[in-house]
Coordinates of C-alpha atoms in Angstrom, one line a residue:
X1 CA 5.1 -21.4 -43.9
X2 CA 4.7 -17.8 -43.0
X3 CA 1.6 -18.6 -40.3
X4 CA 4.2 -21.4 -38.7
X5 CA 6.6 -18.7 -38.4
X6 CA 4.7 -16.5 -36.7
X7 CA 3.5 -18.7 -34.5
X8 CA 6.9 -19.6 -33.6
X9 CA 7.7 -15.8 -32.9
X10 CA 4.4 -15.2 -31.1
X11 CA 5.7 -18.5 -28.8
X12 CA 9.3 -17.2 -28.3
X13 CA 8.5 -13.3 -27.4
X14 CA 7.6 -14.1 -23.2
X15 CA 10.7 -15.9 -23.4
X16 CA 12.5 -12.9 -24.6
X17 CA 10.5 -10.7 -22.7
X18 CA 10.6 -13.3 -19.5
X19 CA 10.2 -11.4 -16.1
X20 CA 9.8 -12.9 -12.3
X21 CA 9.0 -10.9 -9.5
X22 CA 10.6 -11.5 -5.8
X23 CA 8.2 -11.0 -2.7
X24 CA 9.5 -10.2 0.2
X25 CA 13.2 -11.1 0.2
X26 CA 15.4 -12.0 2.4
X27 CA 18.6 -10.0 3.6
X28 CA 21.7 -10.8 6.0
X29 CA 21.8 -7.1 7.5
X30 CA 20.7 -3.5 7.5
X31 CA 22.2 0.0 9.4
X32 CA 18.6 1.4 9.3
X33 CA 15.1 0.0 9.5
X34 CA 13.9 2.9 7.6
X35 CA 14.1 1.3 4.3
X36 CA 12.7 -2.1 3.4
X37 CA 12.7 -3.8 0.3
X38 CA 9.2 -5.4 -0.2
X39 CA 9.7 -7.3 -3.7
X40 CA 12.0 -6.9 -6.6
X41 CA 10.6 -7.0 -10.1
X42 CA 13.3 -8.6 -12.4
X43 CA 13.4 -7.9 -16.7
X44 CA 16.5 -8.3 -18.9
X45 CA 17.1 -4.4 -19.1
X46 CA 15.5 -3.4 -15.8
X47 CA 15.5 -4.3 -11.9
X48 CA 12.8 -2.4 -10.1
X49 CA 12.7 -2.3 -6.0
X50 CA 9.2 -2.0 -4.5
X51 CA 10.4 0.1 -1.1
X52 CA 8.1 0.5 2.4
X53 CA 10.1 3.6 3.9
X54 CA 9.2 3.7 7.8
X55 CA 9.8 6.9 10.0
X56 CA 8.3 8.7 12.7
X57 CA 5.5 10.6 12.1
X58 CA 5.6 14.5 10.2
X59 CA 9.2 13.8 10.2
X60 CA 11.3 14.7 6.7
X61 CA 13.5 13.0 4.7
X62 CA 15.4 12.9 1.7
X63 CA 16.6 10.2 -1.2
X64 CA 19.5 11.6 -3.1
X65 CA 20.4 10.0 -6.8
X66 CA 23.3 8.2 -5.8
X67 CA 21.5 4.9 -5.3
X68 CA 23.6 1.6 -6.6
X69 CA 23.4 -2.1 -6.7
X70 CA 26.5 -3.5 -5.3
X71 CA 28.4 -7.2 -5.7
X72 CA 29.6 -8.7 -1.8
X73 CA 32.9 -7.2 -3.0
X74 CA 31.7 -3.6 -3.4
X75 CA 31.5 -3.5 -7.2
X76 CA 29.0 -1.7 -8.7
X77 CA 26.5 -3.7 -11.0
X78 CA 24.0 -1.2 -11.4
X79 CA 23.1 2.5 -10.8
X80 CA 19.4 3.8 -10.2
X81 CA 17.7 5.1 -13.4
X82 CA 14.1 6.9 -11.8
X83 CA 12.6 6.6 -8.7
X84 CA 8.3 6.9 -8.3
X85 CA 6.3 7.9 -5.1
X86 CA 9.0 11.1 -4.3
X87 CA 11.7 13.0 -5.8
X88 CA 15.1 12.5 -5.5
X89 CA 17.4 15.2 -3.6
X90 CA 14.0 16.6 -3.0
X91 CA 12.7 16.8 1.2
X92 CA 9.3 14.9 1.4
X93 CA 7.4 14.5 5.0
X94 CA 5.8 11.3 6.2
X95 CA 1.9 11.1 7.3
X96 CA 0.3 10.0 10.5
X97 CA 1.0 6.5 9.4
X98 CA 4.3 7.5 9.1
X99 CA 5.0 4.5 6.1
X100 CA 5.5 5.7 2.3
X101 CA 6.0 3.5 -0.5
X102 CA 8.3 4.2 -3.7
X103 CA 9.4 2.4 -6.7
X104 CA 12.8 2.5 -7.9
X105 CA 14.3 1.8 -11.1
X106 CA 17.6 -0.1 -11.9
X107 CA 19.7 -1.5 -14.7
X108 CA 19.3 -5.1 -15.5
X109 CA 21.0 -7.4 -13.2
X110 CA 23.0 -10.2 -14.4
X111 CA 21.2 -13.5 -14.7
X112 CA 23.8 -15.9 -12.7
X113 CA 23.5 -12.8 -9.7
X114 CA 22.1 -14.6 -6.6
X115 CA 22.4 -11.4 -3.9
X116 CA 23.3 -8.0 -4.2
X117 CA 23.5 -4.9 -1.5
X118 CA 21.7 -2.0 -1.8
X119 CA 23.4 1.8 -0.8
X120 CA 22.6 4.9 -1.1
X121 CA 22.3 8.7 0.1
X122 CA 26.4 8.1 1.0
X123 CA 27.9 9.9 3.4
X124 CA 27.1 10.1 7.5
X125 CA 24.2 9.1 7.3
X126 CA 24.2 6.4 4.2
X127 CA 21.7 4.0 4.2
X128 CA 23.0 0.1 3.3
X129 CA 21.4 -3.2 3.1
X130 CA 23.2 -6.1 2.9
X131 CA 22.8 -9.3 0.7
X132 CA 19.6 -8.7 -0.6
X133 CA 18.2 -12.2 -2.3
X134 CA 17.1 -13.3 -5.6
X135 CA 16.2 -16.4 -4.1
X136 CA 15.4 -16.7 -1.0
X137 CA 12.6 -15.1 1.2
X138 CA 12.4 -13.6 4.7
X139 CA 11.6 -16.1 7.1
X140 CA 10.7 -15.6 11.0
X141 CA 14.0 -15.4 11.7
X142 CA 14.5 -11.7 12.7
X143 CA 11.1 -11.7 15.1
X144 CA 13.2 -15.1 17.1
X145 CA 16.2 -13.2 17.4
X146 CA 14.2 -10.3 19.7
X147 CA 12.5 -13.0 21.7
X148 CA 15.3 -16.0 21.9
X149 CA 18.5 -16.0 23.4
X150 CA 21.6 -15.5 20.6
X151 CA 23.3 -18.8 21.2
X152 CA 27.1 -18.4 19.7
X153 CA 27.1 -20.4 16.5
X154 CA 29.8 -22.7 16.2
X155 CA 31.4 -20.7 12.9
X156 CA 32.3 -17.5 14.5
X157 CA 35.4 -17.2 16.7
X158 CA 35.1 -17.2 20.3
X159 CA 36.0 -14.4 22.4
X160 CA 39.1 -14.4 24.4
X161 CA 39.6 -16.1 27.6
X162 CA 39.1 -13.6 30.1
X163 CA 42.0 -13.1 33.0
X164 CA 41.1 -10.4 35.5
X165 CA 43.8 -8.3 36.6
X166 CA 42.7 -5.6 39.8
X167 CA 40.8 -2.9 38.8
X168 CA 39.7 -3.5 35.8
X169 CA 36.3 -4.7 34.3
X170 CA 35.1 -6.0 31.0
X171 CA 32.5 -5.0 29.0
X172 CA 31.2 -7.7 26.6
X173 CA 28.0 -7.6 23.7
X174 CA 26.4 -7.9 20.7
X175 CA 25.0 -6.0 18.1
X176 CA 22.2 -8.5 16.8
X177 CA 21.8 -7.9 12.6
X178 CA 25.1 -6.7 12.5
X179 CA 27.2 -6.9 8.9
X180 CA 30.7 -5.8 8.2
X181 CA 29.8 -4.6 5.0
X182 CA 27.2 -1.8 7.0
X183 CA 30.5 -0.1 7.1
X184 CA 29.5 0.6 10.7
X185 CA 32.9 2.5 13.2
X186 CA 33.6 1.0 15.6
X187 CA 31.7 2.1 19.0
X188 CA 33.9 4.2 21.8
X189 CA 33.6 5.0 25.1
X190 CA 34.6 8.0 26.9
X191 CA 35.8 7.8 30.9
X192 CA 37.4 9.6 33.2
X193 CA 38.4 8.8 36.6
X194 CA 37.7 10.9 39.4
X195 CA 40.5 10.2 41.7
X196 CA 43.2 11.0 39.0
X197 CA 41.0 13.1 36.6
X198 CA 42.5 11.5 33.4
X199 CA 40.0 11.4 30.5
X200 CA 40.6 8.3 28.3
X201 CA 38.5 7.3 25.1
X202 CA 38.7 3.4 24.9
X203 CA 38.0 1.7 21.4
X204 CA 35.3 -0.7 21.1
X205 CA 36.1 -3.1 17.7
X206 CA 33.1 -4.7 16.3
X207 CA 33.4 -8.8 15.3
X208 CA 32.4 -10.0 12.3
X209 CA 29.4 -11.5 13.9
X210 CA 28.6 -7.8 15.5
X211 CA 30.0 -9.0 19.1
X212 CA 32.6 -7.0 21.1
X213 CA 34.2 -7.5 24.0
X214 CA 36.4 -4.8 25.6
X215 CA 38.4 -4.2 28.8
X216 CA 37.9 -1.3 31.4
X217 CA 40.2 0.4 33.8
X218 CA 38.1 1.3 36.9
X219 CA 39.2 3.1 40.2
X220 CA 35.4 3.2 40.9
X221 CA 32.1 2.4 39.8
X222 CA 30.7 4.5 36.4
X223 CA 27.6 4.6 34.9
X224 CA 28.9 5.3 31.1
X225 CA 27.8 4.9 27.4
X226 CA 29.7 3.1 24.6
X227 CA 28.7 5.4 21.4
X228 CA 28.0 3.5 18.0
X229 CA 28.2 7.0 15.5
X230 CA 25.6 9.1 16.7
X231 CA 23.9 6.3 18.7
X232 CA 24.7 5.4 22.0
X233 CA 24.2 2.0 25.1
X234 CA 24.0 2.8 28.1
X235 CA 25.4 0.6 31.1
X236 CA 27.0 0.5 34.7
X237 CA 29.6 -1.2 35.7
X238 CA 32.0 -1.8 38.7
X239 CA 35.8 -2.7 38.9
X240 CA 36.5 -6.4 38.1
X241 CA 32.7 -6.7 36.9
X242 CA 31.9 -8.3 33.8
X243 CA 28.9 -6.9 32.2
X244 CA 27.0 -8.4 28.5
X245 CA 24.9 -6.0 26.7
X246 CA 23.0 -7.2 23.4
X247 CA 20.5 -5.1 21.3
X248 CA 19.1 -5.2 17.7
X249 CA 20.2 -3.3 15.1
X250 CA 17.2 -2.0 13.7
X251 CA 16.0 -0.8 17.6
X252 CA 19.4 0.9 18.3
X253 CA 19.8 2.7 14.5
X254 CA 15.5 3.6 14.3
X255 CA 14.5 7.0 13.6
X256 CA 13.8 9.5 16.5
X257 CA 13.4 13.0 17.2
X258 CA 15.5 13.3 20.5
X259 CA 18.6 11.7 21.8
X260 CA 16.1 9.8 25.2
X261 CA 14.1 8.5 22.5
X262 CA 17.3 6.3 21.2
X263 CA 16.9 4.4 24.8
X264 CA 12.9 3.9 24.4
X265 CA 13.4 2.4 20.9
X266 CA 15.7 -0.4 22.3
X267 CA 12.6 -2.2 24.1
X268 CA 14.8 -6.0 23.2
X269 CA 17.8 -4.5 25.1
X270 CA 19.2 -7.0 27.5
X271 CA 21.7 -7.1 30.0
X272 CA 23.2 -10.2 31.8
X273 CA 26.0 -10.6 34.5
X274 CA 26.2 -10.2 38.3
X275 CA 25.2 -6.2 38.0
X276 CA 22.3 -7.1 35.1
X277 CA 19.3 -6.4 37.6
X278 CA 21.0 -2.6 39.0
X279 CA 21.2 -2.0 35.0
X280 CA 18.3 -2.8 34.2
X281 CA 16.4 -0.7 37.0
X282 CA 18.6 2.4 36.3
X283 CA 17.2 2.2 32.5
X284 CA 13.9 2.5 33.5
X285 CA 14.5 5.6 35.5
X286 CA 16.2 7.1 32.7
X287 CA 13.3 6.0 30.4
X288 CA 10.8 7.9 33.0
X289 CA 13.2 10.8 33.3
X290 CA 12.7 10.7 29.4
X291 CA 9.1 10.8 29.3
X292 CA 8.4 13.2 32.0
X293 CA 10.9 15.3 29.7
X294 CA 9.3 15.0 26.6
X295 CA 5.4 15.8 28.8
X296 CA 7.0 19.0 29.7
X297 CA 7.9 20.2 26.6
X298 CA 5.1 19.0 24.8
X299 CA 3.2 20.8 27.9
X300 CA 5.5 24.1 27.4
X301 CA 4.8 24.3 23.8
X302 CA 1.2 23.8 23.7
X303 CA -0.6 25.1 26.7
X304 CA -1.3 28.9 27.9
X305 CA 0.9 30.3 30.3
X306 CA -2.0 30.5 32.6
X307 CA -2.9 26.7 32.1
X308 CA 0.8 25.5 32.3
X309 CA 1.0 27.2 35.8
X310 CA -1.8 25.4 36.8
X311 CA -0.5 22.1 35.5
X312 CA 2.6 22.5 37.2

């Protein structure tokens, strides 16, 4: 009786003890391609996060404690518990390969959970992934959206008919990736015209879907930015023009070490409208304005007065 019985036990212990891992799961959106969750390592009392963190090169950064496992209603279902690979509230540097991998450590997750999102170092510069899978994996997805054209998907609501009135232009686009639980502000633009001088800051609201749409008063042609926080789009536009603007997510929010490099990390920017082509050959002016900048400095700060005379 006594060997049955342990047999029984030594059956039932893995099911106690049962554990699954996720590979590469999928999520809906992210504010920053910084972090990526590789797998997820599921237990009764424990949820662990394999994480790839991507930045530039001899760059720092720095992973407070705050982490937390949220519900799609903002609850919070589990707080992080240790972290391996850095320190929390702790600066660390990337390598040359400018990739580091970390563990972190979570409560258990409920069993009937199917998603979660992930949030951390909270404030302006908070890092959030949304609906993170238990279930599901990554699929080619993202790599289409840079490549294909984002047809409107019959779900979302359709912008506005559009009724010109004189002098005024509209600005239309998409942020591709985009959530509304990133918690992103809404972007702005800043414009002044010349002939009266009055500066005017117009509000650009963001659709659920990440698409805007938004209506200019023009004297004149501008060549202007709409600002998402500390990121920015650039664009020109003239009175009663209609001008569409889409970029990734991940492209317009990666890592850099100087405002022109925000531009060169949009390379799946794309403009369309009557004006898309004069857009499109002012960007790449401003991107070799930007790299003839960033030769000089690198030129200023590294070669001998005598050699940067010659080279100049």
């Amino acid at each position: 009786m006594r060997a049955f019985l342990l047999l029984l036990l030594s059956l039932a212990a893995p099911l106690l003890h049962a554990e699954r891992t996720i590979t590469n799961p999928a999520w809906i959106a992210r504010n920053t391609p910084v972090v990526t969750v590789d797998s997820i390592l599921l237990r009764d009392t424990l949820c662990r996060l394999y994480i790839t963190l991507k930045q530039l090169p001899h760059t720092t950064l720095t992973l407070h404690d705050d982490w937390v496992i949220q519900d799609s209603l903002g609850h919070t279902i589990g707080r992080v518990k240790d972290i391996d690979g850095v320190d929390f509230n702790r600066i660390f540097q990337f390598e040359s390969d400018s990739t580091l991998s970390v563990e972190m450590d979570f409560t258990g997750l409920p069993p009937s959970l199917e998603e979660f999102d992930l949030t951390g170092n909270r404030g302006p510069h908070e890092i959030r992934i949304i609906g993170i899978s238990l279930t599901k994996q990554r699929g080619p997805r993202a790599a289409q959206a840079h490549t294909q054209p984002i047809q409107p998907s019959p779900s979302c609501t359709p912008l506005p008919k559009l009724t010109f009135k004189p002098d005024t232009a509209w600005l239309q686009g998409r942020l591709i990736g985009y959530h509304p639980r990133l918690n992103l502000p809404k972007g702005e633009i800043e414009h002044t015209d010349l002939f009266t001088g009055q500066h005017t800051t117009i509000a650009v609201p963001l659709a659920a879907d990440g698409s805007f749409a938004v209506a200019i008063p023009l004297r004149h042609p501008v060549q202007q930015k709409v600002i998402f926080n500390d990121r920015y789009l650039s664009f020109y536009i003239e009175p009663t023009d209609t001008l569409y603007m889409e970029v990734p997510l991940d492209e317009l929010f990666a890592p850099c070490r100087y405002i022109g490099e925000i531009e060169q990390n949009c390379v799946h920017l794309i403009y369309r409208g009557r004006n898309a082509c004069i857009n499109e050959e002012l960007r790449q002016i401003r991107l070799k304005n930007s790299t003839e900048t960033e030769a000089w400095i690198k030129a200023f700060n590294s070669l001998s007065p005598r050699l940067y005379q010659q080279s100049e």
